[in-house]
C-alpha positions in Angstrom: 166.6 -28.1 65.3 167.3 -28.4 61.5 167.3 -25.4 59.2 164.4 -27.0 57.2 162.2 -27.0 60.3 162.1 -23.2 60.7 160.4 -22.6 57.3 156.7 -22.8 56.8 157.0 -24.8 53.5 159.3 -27.6 52.5 162.6 -26.2 51.3 163.2 -29.1 48.9 160.1 -28.4 46.8 160.3 -27.5 43.2 160.3 -23.8 42.5 160.0 -22.4 39.0 162.6 -19.9 38.4 160.3 -17.8 36.2 156.5 -17.5 35.6 155.6 -18.7 32.2 152.1 -17.6 31.0 151.7 -20.7 28.8 152.4 -23.1 31.6 148.9 -24.2 32.7 149.7 -27.4 34.6 147.7 -27.8 37.7 150.7 -28.2 40.0 152.1 -25.0 38.5 148.8 -23.1 39.0 148.7 -24.3 42.6 152.3 -23.2 43.3 151.8 -19.8 41.6 148.8 -19.1 43.7 150.0 -20.5 47.0 153.6 -19.1 46.7 152.5 -15.6 45.7 153.9 -13.2 48.3 151.8 -10.1 48.9 153.3 -6.8 50.0 151.1 -3.8 51.0 151.7 -2.4 47.5 150.7 -5.6 45.8 147.6 -5.9 47.9 146.6 -2.4 46.8 147.6 -2.8 43.1 145.7 -6.1 42.8 142.6 -4.6 44.4 142.9 -1.6 42.0 143.3 -3.9 39.0 140.3 -6.1 39.9 138.1 -3.2 41.0 138.8 -1.5 37.7 138.0 -4.6 35.6 134.8 -5.4 37.6 133.4 -1.9 38.4 134.4 0.4 35.6 131.1 2.0 34.5 132.1 4.2 31.6 134.2 3.6 28.6 136.6 0.8 28.0 139.1 -0.5 30.4 142.7 -0.6 29.5 145.5 -1.6 32.0 149.2 -1.3 31.4 151.6 -3.2 33.6 155.0 -1.7 33.7 158.1 -2.6 35.7 161.8 -3.5 35.3 163.0 -7.0 34.4 162.4 -9.4 37.3 160.0 -7.2 39.2 157.2 -9.7 39.1 155.0 -8.4 36.2 154.3 -11.8 34.7 153.4 -13.3 38.1 151.2 -10.3 38.9 149.3 -10.6 35.6 149.0 -14.4 36.0 147.7 -14.0 39.5 145.1 -11.4 38.3 144.1 -14.0 35.7 143.7 -16.6 38.4 141.4 -14.3 40.3 139.3 -13.6 37.2 139.2 -17.2 35.9 136.2 -19.3 37.1 138.3 -22.4 37.6 141.0 -20.7 39.9 139.2 -17.7 41.3 138.1 -19.4 44.6 141.6 -20.4 45.4 143.2 -17.2 44.3 140.7 -15.0 46.3 141.2 -17.2 49.4 144.9 -16.7 49.3 144.5 -13.0 48.7 142.1 -12.6 51.6 144.3 -14.6 53.9 147.2 -12.2 53.1 145.1 -9.2 53.7 144.2 -10.6 57.1 147.9 -11.3 57.9 148.9 -7.8 56.9 146.1 -6.3 59.1 147.1 -8.5 62.1 150.7 -7.3 61.7 149.6 -3.6 61.5 150.8 -3.4 57.9 147.8 -1.2 57.2 146.4 -0.9 53.7 143.3 0.8 52.4 142.2 -2.7 51.3 140.2 -4.7 53.8 138.9 -8.2 53.9 135.3 -6.9 53.3 136.7 -5.1 50.1 138.0 -8.5 48.9 134.8 -10.3 49.6 132.8 -7.6 47.8 135.0 -8.0 44.7 134.7 -11.8 44.9 130.9 -11.4 45.1 130.9 -9.0 42.1 133.0 -11.4 40.1 130.6 -14.3 40.8 127.8 -12.2 39.3 129.8 -11.1 36.3 130.7 -13.0 33.1 134.3 -12.4 32.3 136.3 -14.2 29.6 140.0 -13.5 29.8 142.7 -14.4 27.4 146.2 -14.9 28.6 149.1 -15.5 26.3 152.8 -14.6 25.9 153.3 -12.2 23.0 156.7 -13.8 22.3 155.0 -17.1 21.6 152.6 -15.5 19.1 155.0 -13.8 16.8 158.2 -14.6 15.0 159.3 -11.0 15.4 160.9 -11.2 12.0 158.2 -9.2 10.2 157.8 -6.7 13.0 154.1 -7.5 13.8 152.4 -4.8 15.7 150.9 -5.5 19.1 147.5 -4.6 18.0 147.6 -7.2 15.2 148.8 -9.8 17.7 146.0 -8.9 20.2 143.4 -9.0 17.5 144.7 -12.3 16.2 144.5 -13.8 19.7 141.0 -12.4 20.2 139.9 -14.0 16.9 141.4 -17.3 17.9 139.6 -17.2 21.3 136.3 -16.5 19.5 136.9 -19.4 17.1 137.5 -17.1 14.1 140.4 -17.1 11.7 143.4 -15.7 13.5 145.6 -15.4 10.5 143.3 -13.6 8.1 141.9 -10.8 10.2 139.9 -9.0 7.5 138.2 -12.4 6.7 137.4 -12.9 10.4 136.0 -9.4 10.8 134.0 -9.1 7.6 132.7 -12.7 7.1 133.1 -14.9 10.1 131.9 -12.2 12.6 128.9 -11.6 10.2 128.1 -15.3 10.2 128.4 -15.4 13.9 125.9 -12.6 14.4 123.5 -14.4 12.1 123.9 -17.5 14.2 125.3 -19.7 11.4 129.0 -19.5 12.0 129.3 -23.0 13.5 127.6 -24.5 10.5 
């Protein structure tokens, strides 16, 4: 028997050394979903993340992802994005559900069940979510010490089709025109 035969996946496949938010190539997306390794903790944290986004009833939802260098923050965030994005959510939820099933079969018990996952997926299908994913380092030159709030607002304006460089113009004029239904003109 060869060493390569004992592994589930081909060992000569290309594996990205780091997850890059801006890399949206289809083969990268597929690999990042299919190669995501779930621990009990990740199963629970992803459920908590998705449940908070989809079912928060009062106030605004803010989520902070914290961890040491190399702990998987970027991959976790990108996987959550895949779950919420209409193009990739089917594949991401299927992989998530399969991993929950495997953990249950191996008695790695978690409070998250397959029915929990299916309820979240159903809720997502009934909810309109637009998510913006970007790498902060790609959006600032860091020379002028831009604040995160300005970067976030700039990206939101760009996503909406507003001016992302002149935030007061976007807020005062473009948003007003959009509300009046004449912004596209």
